[in-house]
XYZ file of C-alpha atoms in Angstrom:
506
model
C 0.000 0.000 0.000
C 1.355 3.816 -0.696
C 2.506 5.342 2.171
C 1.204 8.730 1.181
C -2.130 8.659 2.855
C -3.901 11.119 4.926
C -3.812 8.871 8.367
C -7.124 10.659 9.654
C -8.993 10.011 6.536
C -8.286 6.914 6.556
C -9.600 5.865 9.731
C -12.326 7.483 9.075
C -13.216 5.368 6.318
C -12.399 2.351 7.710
C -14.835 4.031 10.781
C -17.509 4.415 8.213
C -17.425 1.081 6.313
C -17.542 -0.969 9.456
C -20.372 0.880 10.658
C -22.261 0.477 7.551
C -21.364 -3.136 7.570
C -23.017 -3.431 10.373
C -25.957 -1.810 9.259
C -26.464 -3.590 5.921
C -26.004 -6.906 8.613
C -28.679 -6.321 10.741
C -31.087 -4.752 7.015
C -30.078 -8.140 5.246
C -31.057 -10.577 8.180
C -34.217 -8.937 8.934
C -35.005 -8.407 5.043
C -34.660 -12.471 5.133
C -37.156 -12.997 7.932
C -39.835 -11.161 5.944
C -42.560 -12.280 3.780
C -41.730 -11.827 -0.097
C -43.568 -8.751 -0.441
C -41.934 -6.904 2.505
C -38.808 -8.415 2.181
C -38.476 -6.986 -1.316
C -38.472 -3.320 0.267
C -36.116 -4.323 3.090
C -33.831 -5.460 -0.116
C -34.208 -2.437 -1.637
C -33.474 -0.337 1.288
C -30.538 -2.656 2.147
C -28.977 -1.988 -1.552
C -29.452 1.546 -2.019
C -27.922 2.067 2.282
C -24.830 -0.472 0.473
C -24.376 1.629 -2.416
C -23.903 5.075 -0.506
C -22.201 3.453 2.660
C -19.315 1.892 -0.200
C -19.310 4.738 -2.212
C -18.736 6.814 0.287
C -15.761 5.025 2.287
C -14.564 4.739 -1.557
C -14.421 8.502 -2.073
C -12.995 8.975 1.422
C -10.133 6.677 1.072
C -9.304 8.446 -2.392
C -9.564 11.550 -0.450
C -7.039 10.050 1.960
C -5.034 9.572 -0.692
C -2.132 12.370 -1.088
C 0.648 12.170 -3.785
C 2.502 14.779 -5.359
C 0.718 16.082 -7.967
C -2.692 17.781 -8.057
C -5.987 15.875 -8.199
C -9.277 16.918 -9.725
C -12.374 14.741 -10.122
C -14.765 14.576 -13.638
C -18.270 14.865 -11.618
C -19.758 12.858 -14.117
C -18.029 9.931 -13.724
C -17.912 10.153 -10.265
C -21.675 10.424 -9.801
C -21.896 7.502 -12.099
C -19.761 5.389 -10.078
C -22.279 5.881 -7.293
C -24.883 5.033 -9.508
C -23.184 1.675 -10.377
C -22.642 1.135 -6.557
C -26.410 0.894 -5.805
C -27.375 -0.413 -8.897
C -25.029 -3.130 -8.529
C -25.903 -4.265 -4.683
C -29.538 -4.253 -5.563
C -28.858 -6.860 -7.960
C -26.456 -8.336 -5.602
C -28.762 -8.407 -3.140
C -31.643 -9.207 -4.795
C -30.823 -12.434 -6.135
C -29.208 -13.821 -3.390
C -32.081 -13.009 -1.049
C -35.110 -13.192 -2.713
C -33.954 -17.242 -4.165
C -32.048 -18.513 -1.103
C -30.308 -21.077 -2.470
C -26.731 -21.865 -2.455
C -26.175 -21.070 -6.468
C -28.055 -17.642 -6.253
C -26.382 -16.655 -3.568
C -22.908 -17.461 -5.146
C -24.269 -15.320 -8.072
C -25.374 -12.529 -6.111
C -22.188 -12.471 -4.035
C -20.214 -12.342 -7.717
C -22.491 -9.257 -8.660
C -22.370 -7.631 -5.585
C -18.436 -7.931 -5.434
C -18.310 -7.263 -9.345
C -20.142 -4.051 -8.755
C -18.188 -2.426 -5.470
C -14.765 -3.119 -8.153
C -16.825 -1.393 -11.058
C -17.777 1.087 -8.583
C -14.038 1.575 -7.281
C -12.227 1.939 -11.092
C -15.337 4.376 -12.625
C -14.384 6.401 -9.681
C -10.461 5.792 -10.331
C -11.311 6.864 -13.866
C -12.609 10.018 -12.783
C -9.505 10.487 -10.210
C -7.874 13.052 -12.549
C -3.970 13.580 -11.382
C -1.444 15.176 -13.500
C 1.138 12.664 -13.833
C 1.745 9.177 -15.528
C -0.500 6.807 -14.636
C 0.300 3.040 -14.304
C -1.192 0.222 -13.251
C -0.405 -3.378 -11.977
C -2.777 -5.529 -13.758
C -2.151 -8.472 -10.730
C -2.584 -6.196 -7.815
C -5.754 -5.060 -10.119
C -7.168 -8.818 -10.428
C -6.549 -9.703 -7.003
C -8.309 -6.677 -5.801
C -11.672 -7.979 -7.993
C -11.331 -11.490 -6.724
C -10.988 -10.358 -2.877
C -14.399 -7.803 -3.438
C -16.456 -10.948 -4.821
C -15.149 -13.894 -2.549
C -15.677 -11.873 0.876
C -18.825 -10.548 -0.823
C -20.547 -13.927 -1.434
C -18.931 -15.220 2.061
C -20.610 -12.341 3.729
C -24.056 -13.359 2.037
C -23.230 -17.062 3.238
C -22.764 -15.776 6.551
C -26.002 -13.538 6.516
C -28.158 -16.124 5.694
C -26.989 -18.450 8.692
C -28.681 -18.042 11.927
C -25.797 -18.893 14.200
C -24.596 -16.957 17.185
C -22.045 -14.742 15.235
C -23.571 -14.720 11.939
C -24.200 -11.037 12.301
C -20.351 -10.683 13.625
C -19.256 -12.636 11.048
C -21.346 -10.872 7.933
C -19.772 -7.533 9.208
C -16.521 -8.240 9.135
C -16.581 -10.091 5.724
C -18.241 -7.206 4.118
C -16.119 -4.888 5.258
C -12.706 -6.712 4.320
C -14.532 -7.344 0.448
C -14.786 -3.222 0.402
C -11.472 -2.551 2.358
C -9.684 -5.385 0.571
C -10.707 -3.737 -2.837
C -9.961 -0.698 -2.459
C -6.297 -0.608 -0.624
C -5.654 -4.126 -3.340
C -6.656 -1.417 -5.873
C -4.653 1.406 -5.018
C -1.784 -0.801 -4.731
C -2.127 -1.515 -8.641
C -2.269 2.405 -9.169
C 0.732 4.019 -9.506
C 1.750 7.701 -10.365
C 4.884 9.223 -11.663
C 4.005 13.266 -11.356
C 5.029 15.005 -14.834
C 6.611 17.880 -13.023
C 8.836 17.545 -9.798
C 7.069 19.309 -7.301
C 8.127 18.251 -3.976
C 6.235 18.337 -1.138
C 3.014 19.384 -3.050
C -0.116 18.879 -1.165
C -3.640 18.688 -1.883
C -5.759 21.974 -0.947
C -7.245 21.327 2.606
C -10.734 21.552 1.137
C -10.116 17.945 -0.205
C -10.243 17.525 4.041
C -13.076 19.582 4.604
C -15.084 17.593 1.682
C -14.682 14.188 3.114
C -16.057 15.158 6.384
C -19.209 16.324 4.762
C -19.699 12.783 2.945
C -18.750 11.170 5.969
C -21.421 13.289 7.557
C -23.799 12.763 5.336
C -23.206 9.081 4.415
C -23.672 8.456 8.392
C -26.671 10.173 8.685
C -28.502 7.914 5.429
C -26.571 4.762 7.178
C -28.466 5.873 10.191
C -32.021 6.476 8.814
C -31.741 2.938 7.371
C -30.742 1.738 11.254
C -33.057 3.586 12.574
C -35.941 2.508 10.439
C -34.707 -1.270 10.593
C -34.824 -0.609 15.228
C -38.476 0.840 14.808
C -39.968 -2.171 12.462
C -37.482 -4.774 14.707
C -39.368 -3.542 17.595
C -42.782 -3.277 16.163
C -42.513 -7.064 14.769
C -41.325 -7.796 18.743
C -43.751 -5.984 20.317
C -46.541 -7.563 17.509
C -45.227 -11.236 18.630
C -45.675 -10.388 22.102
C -49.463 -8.628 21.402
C -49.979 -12.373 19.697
C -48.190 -14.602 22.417
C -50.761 -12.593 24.623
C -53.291 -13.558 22.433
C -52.386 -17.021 21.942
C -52.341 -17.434 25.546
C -55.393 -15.946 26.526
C -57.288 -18.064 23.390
C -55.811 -20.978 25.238
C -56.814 -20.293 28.448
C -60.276 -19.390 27.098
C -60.286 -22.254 25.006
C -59.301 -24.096 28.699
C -62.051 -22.192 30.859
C -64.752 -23.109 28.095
C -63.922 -26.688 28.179
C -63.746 -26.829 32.031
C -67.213 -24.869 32.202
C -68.285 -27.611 29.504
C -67.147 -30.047 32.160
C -69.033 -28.327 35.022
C -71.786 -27.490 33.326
C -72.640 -31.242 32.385
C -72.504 -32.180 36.128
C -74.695 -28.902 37.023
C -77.204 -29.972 34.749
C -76.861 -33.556 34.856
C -77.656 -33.660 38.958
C -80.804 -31.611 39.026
C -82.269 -33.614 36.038
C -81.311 -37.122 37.569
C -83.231 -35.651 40.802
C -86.167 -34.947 38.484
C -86.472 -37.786 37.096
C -85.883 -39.735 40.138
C -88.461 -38.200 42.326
C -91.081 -38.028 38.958
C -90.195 -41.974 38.680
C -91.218 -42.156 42.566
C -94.268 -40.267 41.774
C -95.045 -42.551 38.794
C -95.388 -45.729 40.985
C -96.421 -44.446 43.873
C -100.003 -45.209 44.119
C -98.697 -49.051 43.215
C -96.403 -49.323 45.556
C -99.223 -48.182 48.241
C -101.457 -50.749 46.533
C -98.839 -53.383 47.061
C -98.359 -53.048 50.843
C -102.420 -53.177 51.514
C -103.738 -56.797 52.781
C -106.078 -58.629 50.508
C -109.524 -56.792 50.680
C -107.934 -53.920 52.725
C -109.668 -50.377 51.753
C -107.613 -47.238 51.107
C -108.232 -45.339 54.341
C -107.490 -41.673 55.329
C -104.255 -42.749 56.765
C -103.508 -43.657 53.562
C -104.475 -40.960 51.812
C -102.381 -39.120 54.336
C -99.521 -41.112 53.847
C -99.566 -40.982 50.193
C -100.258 -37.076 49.991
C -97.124 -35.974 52.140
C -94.677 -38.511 50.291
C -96.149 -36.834 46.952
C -95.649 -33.034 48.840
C -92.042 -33.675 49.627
C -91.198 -35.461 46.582
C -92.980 -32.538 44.488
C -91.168 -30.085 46.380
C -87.571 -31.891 45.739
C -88.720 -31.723 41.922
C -89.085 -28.247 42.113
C -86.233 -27.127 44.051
C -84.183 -29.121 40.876
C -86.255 -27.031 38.919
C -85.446 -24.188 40.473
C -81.457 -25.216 40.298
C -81.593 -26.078 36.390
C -83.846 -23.036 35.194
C -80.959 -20.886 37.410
C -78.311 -22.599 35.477
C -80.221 -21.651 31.828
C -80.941 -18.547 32.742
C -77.155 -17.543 33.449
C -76.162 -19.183 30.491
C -79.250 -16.955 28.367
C -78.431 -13.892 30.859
C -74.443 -14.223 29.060
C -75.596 -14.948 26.213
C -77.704 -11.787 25.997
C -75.009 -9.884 27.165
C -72.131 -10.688 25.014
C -74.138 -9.971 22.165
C -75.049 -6.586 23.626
C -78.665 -7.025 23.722
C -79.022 -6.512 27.344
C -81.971 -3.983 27.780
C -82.658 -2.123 31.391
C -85.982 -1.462 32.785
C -85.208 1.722 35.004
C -87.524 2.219 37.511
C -87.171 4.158 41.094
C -87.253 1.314 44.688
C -85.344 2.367 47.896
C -82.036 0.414 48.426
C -83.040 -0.926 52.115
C -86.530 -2.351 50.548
C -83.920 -4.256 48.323
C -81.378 -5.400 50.753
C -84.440 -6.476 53.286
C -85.873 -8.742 50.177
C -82.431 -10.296 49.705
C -81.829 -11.279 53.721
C -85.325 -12.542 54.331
C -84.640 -14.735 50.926
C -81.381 -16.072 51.652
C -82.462 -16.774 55.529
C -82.729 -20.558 54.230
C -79.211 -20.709 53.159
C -77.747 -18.978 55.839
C -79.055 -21.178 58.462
C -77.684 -24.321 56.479
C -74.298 -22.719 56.575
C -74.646 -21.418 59.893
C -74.383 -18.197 59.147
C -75.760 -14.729 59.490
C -76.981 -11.998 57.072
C -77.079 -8.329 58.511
C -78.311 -5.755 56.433
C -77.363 -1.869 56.771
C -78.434 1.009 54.801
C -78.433 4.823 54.276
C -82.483 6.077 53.570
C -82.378 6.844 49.614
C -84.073 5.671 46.100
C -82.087 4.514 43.652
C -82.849 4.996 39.934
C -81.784 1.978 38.058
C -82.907 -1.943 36.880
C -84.347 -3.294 40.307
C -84.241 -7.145 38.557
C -80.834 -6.402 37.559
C -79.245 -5.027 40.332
C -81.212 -7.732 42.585
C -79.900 -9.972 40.223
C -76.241 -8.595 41.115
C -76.652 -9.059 44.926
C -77.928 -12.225 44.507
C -74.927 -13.611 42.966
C -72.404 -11.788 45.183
C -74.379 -12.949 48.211
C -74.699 -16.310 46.986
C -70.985 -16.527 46.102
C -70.351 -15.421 50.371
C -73.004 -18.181 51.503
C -71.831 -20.892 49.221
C -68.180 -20.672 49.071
C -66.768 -17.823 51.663
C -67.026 -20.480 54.283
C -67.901 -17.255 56.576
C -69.991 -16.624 59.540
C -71.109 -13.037 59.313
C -72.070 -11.377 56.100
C -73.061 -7.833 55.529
C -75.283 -6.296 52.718
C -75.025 -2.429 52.916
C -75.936 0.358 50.732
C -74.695 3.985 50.667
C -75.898 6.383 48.967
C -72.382 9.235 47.951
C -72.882 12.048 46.339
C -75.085 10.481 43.281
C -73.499 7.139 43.078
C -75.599 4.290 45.144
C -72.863 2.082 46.632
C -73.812 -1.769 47.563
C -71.493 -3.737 49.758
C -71.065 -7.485 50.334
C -68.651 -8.289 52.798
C -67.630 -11.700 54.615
C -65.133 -12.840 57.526
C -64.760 -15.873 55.540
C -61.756 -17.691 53.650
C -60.607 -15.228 51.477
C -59.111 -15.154 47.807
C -55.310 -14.952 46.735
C -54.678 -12.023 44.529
C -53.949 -14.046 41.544
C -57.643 -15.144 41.879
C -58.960 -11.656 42.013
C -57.591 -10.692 38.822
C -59.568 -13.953 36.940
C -62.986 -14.129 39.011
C -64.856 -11.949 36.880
C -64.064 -13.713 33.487
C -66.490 -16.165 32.015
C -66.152 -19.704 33.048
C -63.642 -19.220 35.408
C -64.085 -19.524 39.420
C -61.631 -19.110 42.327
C -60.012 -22.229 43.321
C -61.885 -22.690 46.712
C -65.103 -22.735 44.563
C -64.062 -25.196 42.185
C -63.729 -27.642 45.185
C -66.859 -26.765 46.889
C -69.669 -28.987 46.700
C -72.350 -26.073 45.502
C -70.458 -25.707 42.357
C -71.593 -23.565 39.794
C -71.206 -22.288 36.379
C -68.873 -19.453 36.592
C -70.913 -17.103 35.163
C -72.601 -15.085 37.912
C -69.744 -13.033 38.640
C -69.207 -12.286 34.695
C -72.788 -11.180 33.781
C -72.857 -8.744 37.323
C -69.830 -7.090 35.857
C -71.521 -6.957 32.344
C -74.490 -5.812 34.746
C -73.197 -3.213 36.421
C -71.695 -1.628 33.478
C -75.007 -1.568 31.623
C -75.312 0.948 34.383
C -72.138 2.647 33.733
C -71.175 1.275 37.092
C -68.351 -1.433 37.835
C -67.565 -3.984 40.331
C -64.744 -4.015 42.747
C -63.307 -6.917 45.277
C -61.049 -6.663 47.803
C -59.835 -9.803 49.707
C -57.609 -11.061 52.435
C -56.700 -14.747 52.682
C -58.182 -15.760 56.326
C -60.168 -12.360 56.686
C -62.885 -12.372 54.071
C -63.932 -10.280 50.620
C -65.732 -7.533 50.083
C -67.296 -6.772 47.259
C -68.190 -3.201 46.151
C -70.951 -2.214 43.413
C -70.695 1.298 42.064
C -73.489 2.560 40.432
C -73.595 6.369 38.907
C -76.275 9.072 38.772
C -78.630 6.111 40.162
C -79.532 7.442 43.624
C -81.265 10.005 44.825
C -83.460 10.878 48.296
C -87.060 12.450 47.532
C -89.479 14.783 49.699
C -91.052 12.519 50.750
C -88.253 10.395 52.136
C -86.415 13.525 53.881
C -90.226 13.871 55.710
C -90.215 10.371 56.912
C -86.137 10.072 57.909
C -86.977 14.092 60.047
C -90.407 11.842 61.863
């Protein structure tokens, strides 16, 4: 290599073609990820950020390049050797991408390295020094066969998807450009036609090289930048579907376990139906059967027969009751999800309400031992009395069934405008993981799924659904060992009339 080289130019080249290495790396790999149709853009931008990135080292390193005789430069040529440059690597490129086999990208590598040396001797051509011009035709060759052997290994290497591909791309690329052009200007040699000893190039030949280094960086970085914003767009898109994926699954999971539930929900109040009706089918036989010959049907038996038909009619209908709770959930969703839900507004005081749900659930509560206390502020309340009864009566259910608790309390407040219903237990509790999950469809808190009320896993779901009909919400708030309380919002619903303030001054 000539010794006459500007030192600082000449790092800076080397600076700049490393770094655009490293940029056409990382454009190449991701344009190879890519569908056809986006990967052909990625090509393209890859190419044209090749072109200027060796171009522009190119014309730095001739920059660098100081010997003693002045220089000029035929434009024309010049801006046609950039022109070959990205011409040439979207060829290069294109081939060896777009086919992915082994031949193409031997071919492409052969273009690409074919048109960085066609690149590097149109801009020799237009290197205009006065002086006598020779050149070595080996050093000349050799500088050709470096550009396309490190440019089809650095395609090899860019299509791999080992650790240091990306490493290993970089460097590769950057020897086939550095390799060229210091191989080339090895072969160029120039005897000046006049002595003129320690001539130097004007300083502006400094000052120039900057500005392309400047420039080139900043188009090497808008191709960087754009390949970081799309890299992190496609990550944060994989993530958006991993979410997805994982949340179909675990619909996909719930669904199937309601499926599961729900079969043994409906199953046991229909086996009790037809048990009982079965009973009730051969009952008046089996009383037949037990008489003695020529025995009359007496009152007792009459008595006898009536209560075993009560209670077995009244075990019928409290299956009934069970299964037409069950369908009506799973209409109530139903309804819901396809947003056909439709409120009857109408104005009922909030005690009136809370009073109706304790004397109703007295049954329950005694089974479970436990007791229902009811406290509220004197106000009406403006909203869907079914509905919002509808609401308590799952949450309350929920604390009777699976809280395991021995106090409940049902209160309503009445602040500002919003009416505010409580339901709040001193029994088991919930883990927070569970409170995040309870008010999705066909899911229930663990300590549910092994209690022996069951249940469908929709009550909580269609209150939430209910409560924003009202443009309300539902909040919980639990303590493992210390209970749950539940908290039901509901907006511009209540209100205190005359005739209320009269009766609460009595």
């Amino acid at each position: 290599m000539h010794s006459d080289h500007d030192t600082t130019l000449v790092l800076l080249a080397a600076l700049l073609c490393t770094f655009g290495s490293w940029v056409i790396t990382n454009l190449y790999r991701h344009a190879l990820k890519q569908t056809p149709r986006q990967a052909l853009l990625w090509y393209l931008m890859t190419a044209v950020t090749s072109g200027i990135a060796i171009w522009c080292t190119h014309f730095i390193a001739i920059l660098a390049y100081q010997p003693d005789a002045p220089v000029s430069f035929d434009l024309g040529l010049t801006f046609t050797s950039l022109v070959i440059a990205i011409l040439g690597c979207t060829i290069g490129i294109l081939i060896a991408g777009m086919f992915r086999l082994w031949v193409t990208t031997v071919l492409g590598g052969v273009i690409l390295g074919l048109s960085i040396s066609a690149m590097h001797y149109t801009g020799m051509v237009a290197y205009r020094v006065e002086g006598i011009i020779h050149w070595d035709k080996n050093y000349l060759i050799a500088s050709v066969l470096l550009a396309m052997v490190f440019s089809t290994v650095a395609l090899f290497f860019g299509a791999q998807n080992h650790r240091y591909s990306t490493l290993k791309m970089t460097l590769a690329f950057a020897l086939a450009i550095v390799g060229l052009h210091f191989t080339g200007m090895v072969a160029f040699q120039v005897t000046p036609t006049t002595l003129m000893g320690g001539y130097s190039n004007p300083d502006e030949f400094k000052l120039l090289a900057l500005v392309i280094a400047g420039t080139a960086a900043m188009i090497v970085l808008g191709g960087l930048f754009t390949y970081f914003i799309e890299n992190r767009t496609r990550m944060e898109n994989i993530v958006e579907l991993r979410e997805a994926r994982d949340e179909a699954r675990n619909a996909s999971r719930a669904k199937s376990e309601f499926m599961s539930v729900l079969s043994h929900e409906l199953r046991t109040p229909l086996t009790i139906i037809n048990g009982y009706a079965s009973f009730l089918t051969n009952l008046k036989g089996h009383t037949i059967a037990k008489l003695k010959p020529n025995e009359p049907i007496s009152k007792v038996h009459f008595d006898d027969l009536g209560d075993q038909t009560e209670r077995y009619g009244g075990r019928i209908k409290s299956a009934g009751d069970h299964l037409l709770t069950i369908i009506n959930e799973i209409l109530d969703y139903t309804s819901i999800e396809l947003n056909s839900i439709k409120l009857n507004k109408t104005s009922f005081q909030a005690g009136d309400l809370l009073a109706e749900l304790e004397e109703q659930f007295q049954g329950l509560a005694k089974e479970k031992q436990s007791l229902i206390e009811i406290e509220f502020d004197a106000f009406n309340v403006l909203a869907d009395r079914g509905r919002c009864k509808q609401i308590l009566i799952n949450l309350l259910g929920n604390a009777l069934k699976f809280s395991s608790a021995s106090n409940i309390r049902m209160r309503a407040k009445m602040i500002g405008e919003t009416c505010r219903l409580e339901i709040e237990d001193n029994g088991c509790g919930m883990p927070k993981e569970d409170l995040e999950r309870i008010f999705q469809a066909f899911i229930q808190a663990e300590s549910a799924t092994k209690s022996a009320d069951g249940g469908t896993g929709l009550g909580l779901a269609i209150s939430k659904k209910l409560a924003a009909a009202h443009d309300g919400d539902i909040h919980v708030e639990s303590t493992i060992g210390s209970g749950t309380k539940f908290t039901v919002d509901l907006p511009n619903c209540a209100f205190i009339v005359e005739v209320e303030k009269a009766r609460v001054a009595a």
